[in-house]
Coordinates of C-alpha atoms and ligand atoms in Angstrom, one line a residue:
M1 CA 21.6 23.1 28.5
E2 CA 20.2 21.4 31.4
K3 CA 18.9 17.8 31.1
K4 CA 15.0 17.3 33.3
N5 CA 15.1 16.0 35.8
I6 CA 13.9 12.2 35.2
D7 CA 15.0 9.3 36.9
W8 CA 17.0 7.9 33.4
S9 CA 18.3 4.7 34.7
N10 CA 14.1 3.4 35.8
I11 CA 11.9 4.6 32.8
G12 CA 10.0 1.6 30.6
F13 CA 8.6 2.3 27.2
G14 CA 5.5 4.4 28.4
Y15 CA 4.8 7.8 26.7
M16 CA 6.2 10.9 28.4
P17 CA 5.0 14.2 26.8
T18 CA 7.9 16.2 25.6
D19 CA 8.0 20.2 24.9
Y20 CA 8.0 20.2 21.1
R21 CA 5.9 18.3 18.5
Y22 CA 6.2 18.7 14.7
V23 CA 3.3 19.1 12.3
S24 CA 3.1 19.3 8.8
M25 CA -0.4 19.4 6.7
Y26 CA -1.7 18.2 3.2
Q27 CA -3.9 20.3 1.5
N28 CA -4.8 20.6 -2.4
G29 CA -1.7 18.7 -3.4
S30 CA 0.9 19.8 -1.2
W31 CA 3.0 19.7 2.4
D32 CA 2.8 23.6 4.3
E33 CA 6.3 24.0 5.0
G34 CA 5.9 22.4 8.9
V35 CA 5.8 23.6 12.2
L36 CA 7.5 22.9 15.7
T37 CA 4.1 23.4 18.5
S38 CA 4.0 23.0 22.3
D39 CA 0.3 21.8 21.9
P40 CA 0.1 17.7 22.2
N41 CA -3.2 17.3 21.3
I42 CA -5.4 16.5 17.7
T43 CA -8.7 18.2 17.3
L44 CA -10.6 15.7 14.4
N45 CA -14.1 15.7 12.9
E46 CA -16.0 12.2 14.1
C47 CA -15.6 11.4 10.8
A48 CA -12.2 11.3 10.1
C49 CA -10.6 8.3 7.5
V50 CA -8.0 7.8 10.6
L51 CA -10.8 6.7 12.9
Q52 CA -13.3 5.5 10.3
Y53 CA -11.2 3.8 8.0
A54 CA -7.4 3.4 10.0
Q55 CA -5.6 5.0 6.9
T56 CA -2.5 5.5 9.5
C57 CA 1.0 4.9 9.2
F58 CA 4.3 5.3 11.6
E59 CA 7.9 4.9 12.0
G60 CA 10.0 4.7 15.3
L61 CA 13.2 5.8 15.2
K62 CA 15.8 6.8 18.8
A63 CA 18.0 9.4 19.2
Y64 CA 21.6 8.6 21.5
T65 CA 23.4 10.8 23.6
T66 CA 26.8 9.9 21.9
E67 CA 30.1 8.8 24.5
D68 CA 31.8 12.5 23.1
G69 CA 28.3 14.6 24.2
H70 CA 26.8 14.8 20.8
I71 CA 22.9 14.1 20.1
V72 CA 22.4 11.6 17.5
T73 CA 20.0 9.4 15.4
F74 CA 20.5 6.0 13.3
R75 CA 19.6 5.9 10.0
P76 CA 17.2 8.4 9.8
D77 CA 17.1 8.5 5.9
L78 CA 16.1 4.3 5.4
N79 CA 12.8 5.4 8.7
G80 CA 11.9 8.5 5.9
E81 CA 12.2 6.2 2.9
R82 CA 10.0 3.4 4.6
M83 CA 7.7 5.5 5.7
E84 CA 7.4 6.7 1.7
N85 CA 6.8 3.3 0.9
S86 CA 4.1 3.0 4.1
A87 CA 2.4 6.4 2.5
K88 CA 2.2 4.7 -1.1
G89 CA 0.4 1.6 0.1
L90 CA -2.6 3.4 2.0
E91 CA -2.7 6.0 -1.1
M92 CA -1.2 8.4 1.7
P93 CA 0.8 11.5 -0.6
P94 CA 4.2 10.9 0.6
F95 CA 6.8 12.8 3.4
P96 CA 9.5 13.1 1.4
K97 CA 12.0 11.4 2.8
E98 CA 14.7 14.8 3.4
R99 CA 11.6 16.5 5.2
F100 CA 11.5 13.5 6.9
V101 CA 15.3 14.1 8.7
D102 CA 14.5 17.7 8.6
A103 CA 11.3 17.1 11.0
I104 CA 13.3 14.7 13.3
T105 CA 15.9 16.5 13.6
K106 CA 13.7 19.8 14.8
V107 CA 12.4 18.0 16.9
V108 CA 15.1 17.0 18.9
E109 CA 16.8 20.0 18.7
A110 CA 14.1 21.2 20.5
N111 CA 13.2 18.6 23.1
A112 CA 17.5 17.8 23.2
A113 CA 17.3 18.5 27.3
F114 CA 14.8 15.1 27.2
V115 CA 17.3 13.2 25.5
P116 CA 19.0 10.7 28.0
P117 CA 22.6 10.7 28.8
Y118 CA 25.0 8.7 27.3
G119 CA 25.3 5.5 30.0
S120 CA 22.0 6.0 31.8
G121 CA 20.3 3.1 29.3
A122 CA 17.6 5.4 28.0
T123 CA 16.9 6.7 24.7
L124 CA 14.4 9.0 23.4
Y125 CA 11.8 7.0 20.7
I126 CA 10.9 9.0 18.0
R127 CA 7.2 8.8 16.5
P128 CA 6.5 10.4 13.1
Y129 CA 3.1 9.4 11.7
M130 CA 1.0 10.5 9.2
F131 CA -2.9 9.6 9.0
G132 CA -6.6 10.7 7.3
Y133 CA -7.6 14.0 8.8
D134 CA -10.6 15.2 6.6
S135 CA -14.0 13.6 6.7
I136 CA -14.3 10.5 4.7
I137 CA -17.9 8.2 4.8
G138 CA -17.1 5.8 1.4
V139 CA -14.6 4.3 1.2
K140 CA -12.1 6.1 -0.2
P141 CA -8.6 7.5 1.4
A142 CA -8.8 11.7 2.4
N143 CA -8.0 14.2 1.0
I144 CA -6.0 16.3 3.4
Y145 CA -3.5 14.6 5.5
Q146 CA -1.1 15.4 9.5
F147 CA 2.2 14.8 9.3
R148 CA 3.7 14.6 13.0
V149 CA 6.4 13.7 15.1
F150 CA 6.7 13.2 18.6
C151 CA 9.3 12.1 21.0
T152 CA 9.7 10.2 24.7
P153 CA 12.3 9.0 26.5
V154 CA 12.2 5.6 27.1
G155 CA 14.0 2.6 28.7
P156 CA 14.0 -1.4 27.6
Y157 CA 10.8 -2.6 25.2
F158 CA 11.1 -5.7 27.4
K159 CA 10.6 -5.7 31.1
G160 CA 14.0 -6.9 32.8
G161 CA 16.1 -5.6 29.7
A162 CA 18.7 -8.0 28.8
K163 CA 17.0 -11.5 30.5
P164 CA 16.2 -13.7 27.8
I165 CA 12.4 -14.2 27.0
T166 CA 9.7 -16.5 26.0
I167 CA 7.3 -16.2 23.0
R168 CA 4.8 -18.6 21.3
V169 CA 3.8 -19.3 18.6
S170 CA 0.8 -17.8 17.7
D171 CA -2.7 -19.3 16.4
F172 CA -3.4 -15.6 14.6
D173 CA -2.1 -13.7 11.9
R174 CA -0.4 -10.3 12.2
A175 CA -0.9 -10.3 8.0
A176 CA -2.3 -11.7 5.1
P177 CA -0.4 -13.0 1.9
H178 CA -0.4 -10.4 -0.1
G179 CA -1.6 -7.3 2.2
T180 CA 0.0 -4.8 4.1
G181 CA 3.1 -6.9 6.4
H182 CA 5.6 -5.2 4.7
I183 CA 4.8 -1.3 5.7
K184 CA 4.4 0.0 8.7
A185 CA 0.6 0.7 8.8
G186 CA -1.4 1.1 12.1
L187 CA -3.7 -1.8 11.4
N188 CA -1.1 -4.2 11.3
Y189 CA -0.3 -3.5 15.2
A190 CA -4.3 -3.7 15.4
M191 CA -4.2 -6.9 13.8
S192 CA -2.0 -7.9 17.0
L193 CA -4.0 -6.6 19.7
H194 CA -5.9 -9.6 20.5
A195 CA -2.8 -12.2 19.9
I196 CA -1.0 -9.8 22.9
V197 CA -2.9 -9.3 25.2
D198 CA -3.9 -13.4 25.0
A199 CA -0.2 -14.3 25.2
H200 CA 0.6 -11.8 28.2
K201 CA -2.5 -13.4 29.6
N202 CA -0.5 -16.9 29.3
G203 CA 2.5 -16.0 30.4
F204 CA 4.4 -15.3 27.0
D205 CA 6.8 -12.1 26.2
E206 CA 5.2 -11.7 22.8
N207 CA 3.8 -13.6 19.9
I208 CA 5.8 -15.2 16.9
Y209 CA 4.0 -15.0 13.8
L210 CA 3.7 -17.6 11.2
D211 CA 3.7 -17.0 7.0
P212 CA -0.1 -16.2 6.7
Q213 CA -0.4 -18.5 3.6
T214 CA 1.2 -22.1 4.3
R215 CA 1.6 -21.2 8.5
T216 CA 5.2 -23.6 8.2
K217 CA 7.6 -20.3 7.9
I218 CA 8.7 -17.8 11.0
E219 CA 7.9 -14.4 10.1
E220 CA 8.5 -11.8 12.9
T221 CA 6.9 -10.7 16.1
G222 CA 4.5 -7.8 16.9
G223 CA 7.1 -5.3 16.8
A224 CA 10.7 -6.9 16.0
N225 CA 12.0 -9.2 13.2
V226 CA 13.8 -12.4 14.3
I227 CA 17.2 -13.4 14.5
F228 CA 18.5 -16.7 14.6
I229 CA 22.7 -17.8 15.0
T230 CA 23.0 -21.5 13.8
K231 CA 25.3 -24.1 15.7
D232 CA 28.1 -23.1 13.7
G233 CA 28.1 -19.6 13.8
K234 CA 26.2 -18.7 11.0
L235 CA 23.5 -15.7 11.2
V236 CA 20.1 -16.4 9.8
T237 CA 17.4 -14.6 9.7
P238 CA 13.9 -14.8 7.9
K239 CA 13.2 -13.7 4.1
S240 CA 9.2 -12.5 3.4
N241 CA 7.5 -10.3 1.1
S242 CA 4.8 -10.3 4.1
I243 CA 7.8 -8.7 7.0
L244 CA 8.3 -5.3 7.7
P245 CA 11.9 -4.5 6.3
S246 CA 14.0 -4.1 10.0
I247 CA 16.4 -1.4 10.1
T248 CA 18.5 -2.8 12.3
R249 CA 17.9 -6.7 11.1
R250 CA 19.5 -4.6 7.7
S251 CA 21.8 -3.3 10.3
I252 CA 23.5 -6.7 11.9
L253 CA 23.5 -8.2 9.0
Q254 CA 26.4 -5.6 7.8
V255 CA 27.2 -5.7 10.9
A256 CA 27.9 -8.9 11.2
R257 CA 29.5 -9.9 7.6
D258 CA 31.6 -6.6 8.5
Y259 CA 32.8 -6.5 12.0
L260 CA 32.5 -10.2 13.1
G261 CA 33.4 -11.7 9.8
M262 CA 30.3 -14.2 10.3
E263 CA 28.6 -15.7 7.0
T264 CA 24.5 -14.3 6.7
E265 CA 22.3 -15.8 5.4
E266 CA 18.4 -14.5 4.7
R267 CA 16.0 -17.1 3.7
E268 CA 12.9 -18.9 4.3
I269 CA 13.2 -20.5 7.8
Y270 CA 10.7 -23.2 8.4
L271 CA 9.6 -23.7 12.5
D272 CA 10.7 -27.3 11.8
E273 CA 14.3 -26.3 12.1
V274 CA 14.4 -23.8 15.1
K275 CA 14.7 -26.2 17.5
D276 CA 18.4 -26.8 15.2
F277 CA 19.5 -22.7 16.2
A278 CA 22.3 -22.4 19.0
E279 CA 20.6 -18.7 20.0
C280 CA 17.7 -16.6 19.0
G281 CA 17.0 -12.9 19.3
L282 CA 14.4 -10.4 18.4
C283 CA 15.6 -6.8 16.6
G284 CA 14.0 -3.6 16.0
T285 CA 14.0 -0.1 17.3
A286 CA 12.6 -1.1 21.0
A287 CA 13.7 -4.2 20.9
V288 CA 17.4 -3.1 20.4
I289 CA 18.4 -6.8 20.1
S290 CA 16.4 -8.9 22.8
P291 CA 17.2 -12.3 23.4
V292 CA 14.4 -15.3 23.4
G293 CA 15.5 -17.5 25.6
K294 CA 12.0 -19.7 24.4
I295 CA 9.8 -20.4 21.7
V296 CA 6.6 -22.2 22.8
D297 CA 4.5 -24.2 20.3
H298 CA 1.5 -25.6 21.3
G299 CA 3.0 -26.8 24.4
K300 CA 6.4 -28.1 22.7
E301 CA 9.2 -25.8 24.4
I302 CA 12.4 -25.0 22.0
C303 CA 15.2 -24.0 24.4
F304 CA 18.1 -22.6 23.6
P305 CA 21.0 -23.6 24.5
A306 CA 21.7 -19.9 26.4
G307 CA 19.0 -20.3 28.6
M308 CA 17.2 -18.1 30.3
E309 CA 19.9 -16.6 32.3
K310 CA 21.8 -14.3 29.9
M311 CA 21.7 -13.2 26.5
G312 CA 24.0 -16.3 23.7
P313 CA 27.4 -15.4 23.0
V314 CA 27.2 -14.5 19.5
T315 CA 24.0 -12.4 20.7
Q316 CA 26.2 -10.6 22.7
K317 CA 28.8 -9.7 20.4
L318 CA 26.3 -8.4 17.9
Y319 CA 24.4 -6.3 20.8
E320 CA 27.8 -4.5 22.1
T321 CA 28.7 -4.0 18.0
L322 CA 25.4 -2.0 17.1
T323 CA 24.7 -0.1 20.1
G324 CA 28.8 0.8 20.0
I325 CA 27.9 2.0 16.6
Q326 CA 24.8 3.6 17.7
M327 CA 26.7 5.4 21.2
G328 CA 29.6 6.6 18.9
H329 CA 32.6 4.3 20.8
I330 CA 32.6 2.0 17.6
K331 CA 33.4 4.0 14.5
A332 CA 30.3 3.5 12.0
P333 CA 30.0 3.0 8.6
E334 CA 29.6 6.2 6.2
G335 CA 26.4 7.7 6.7
W336 CA 24.7 5.5 9.7
I337 CA 25.0 8.6 11.7
H338 CA 22.9 11.8 11.5
V339 CA 24.5 14.3 14.1
I340 CA 21.9 16.6 15.1
K341 CA 24.2 18.8 17.9
Ligands
PLP401 N1 8.5 -5.6 12.5 C1 8.1 -5.0 13.2 C2 6.2 -5.7 13.0 C3 8.1 -3.6 13.6 O1 6.9 -3.1 13.8 C4 9.9 -3.3 14.0 C5 9.9 -2.5 14.7 O2 9.8 -1.0 13.8 C6 10.2 -3.3 13.8 C7 10.0 -5.1 12.6 C8 12.0 -3.3 14.0 O3 11.9 -2.2 12.9 P1 13.2 -1.6 12.2 O4 14.9 -1.9 12.8 O5 13.7 -0.4 11.7 O6 12.6 0.0 13.8
COI402 C1 9.6 -0.2 16.7 O1 11.1 -0.5 17.8 O2 9.7 1.3 16.6 C2 8.6 -0.4 16.9 O3 7.8 0.9 16.0 C3 8.2 -1.4 17.8 C4 6.5 -0.8 17.6 C5 5.8 -2.5 18.6 C6 7.3 -0.4 19.3

């Protein structure tokens, strides 16, 4: 199969239409069998529930070319499971996780020419999503839904790739104490748009959000969970009911323990103690592990010892081990790698 003529090493995190996407429709109580289509556009009624009441959720995962030339995805079953939970939280009919993995497989197979080659630094980002399709004017869930999957080749989420970034403590919240922070609802991202534009305007790469109830504890950023490394080499990460259960973070915890022999801890982390950590990183599908060099809290700078030039040493080891597993040169735990072709 011939790859598309794309300058793989120089693409950013943007959308580029590929040849095929998947669509399945839910009507009269069941999902249809689903098809691949070449049409990237969707026609909706002006009163579609997604347009009026934001009834939509999504997922994000990647396909990789491994060292030996296979195309694989990383733990897609967990994305399928999370999307079932997101759908339930928004009163949408879950798209079954087994069918989710099948839809991902079909889309990646059909767009194999867009999967960036091994070693290019790029990957194929896969975006499953679903939304309330029919016209709804009183506040209630839709009756008809679409589940779709498209994909697009991407480079690093943060400009500069592995260079440490600067983030600020946000005055805005991304989630409510008993709200939707733990599911991947589009509305959480709408909540973060003003905050991210304002952060960029003020020279910051991202926002770090505090817990919405007390505003004293670290939660996560707009698109990634957070990890810290203590001075004695322990991995510590926030525990909260209002953050997204990141598949990357859950995988890193296991990698830290089982591959690197590190101690790990999931607990509440107070903003006050952040100054005592040795390293900080953002983790997620898009972010992979992006090092944080500095957190700015209302003019007060918290600078991590590894500085602004390169990743801290422990973050680097975690990054190499995780991406080594994803790219196939380190043996993965049972069930983590889904081979597509
Ligand atoms: N937190 C938020 C708000 C996100 O949007 C994402 C991205 O999916 C993550 C965390 C990381 O989750 P995952 O590692 O499953 O991609
Ligand atoms: C992902 O990492 O898949 C996300 O959904 C984050 C998004 C902000 C691009």
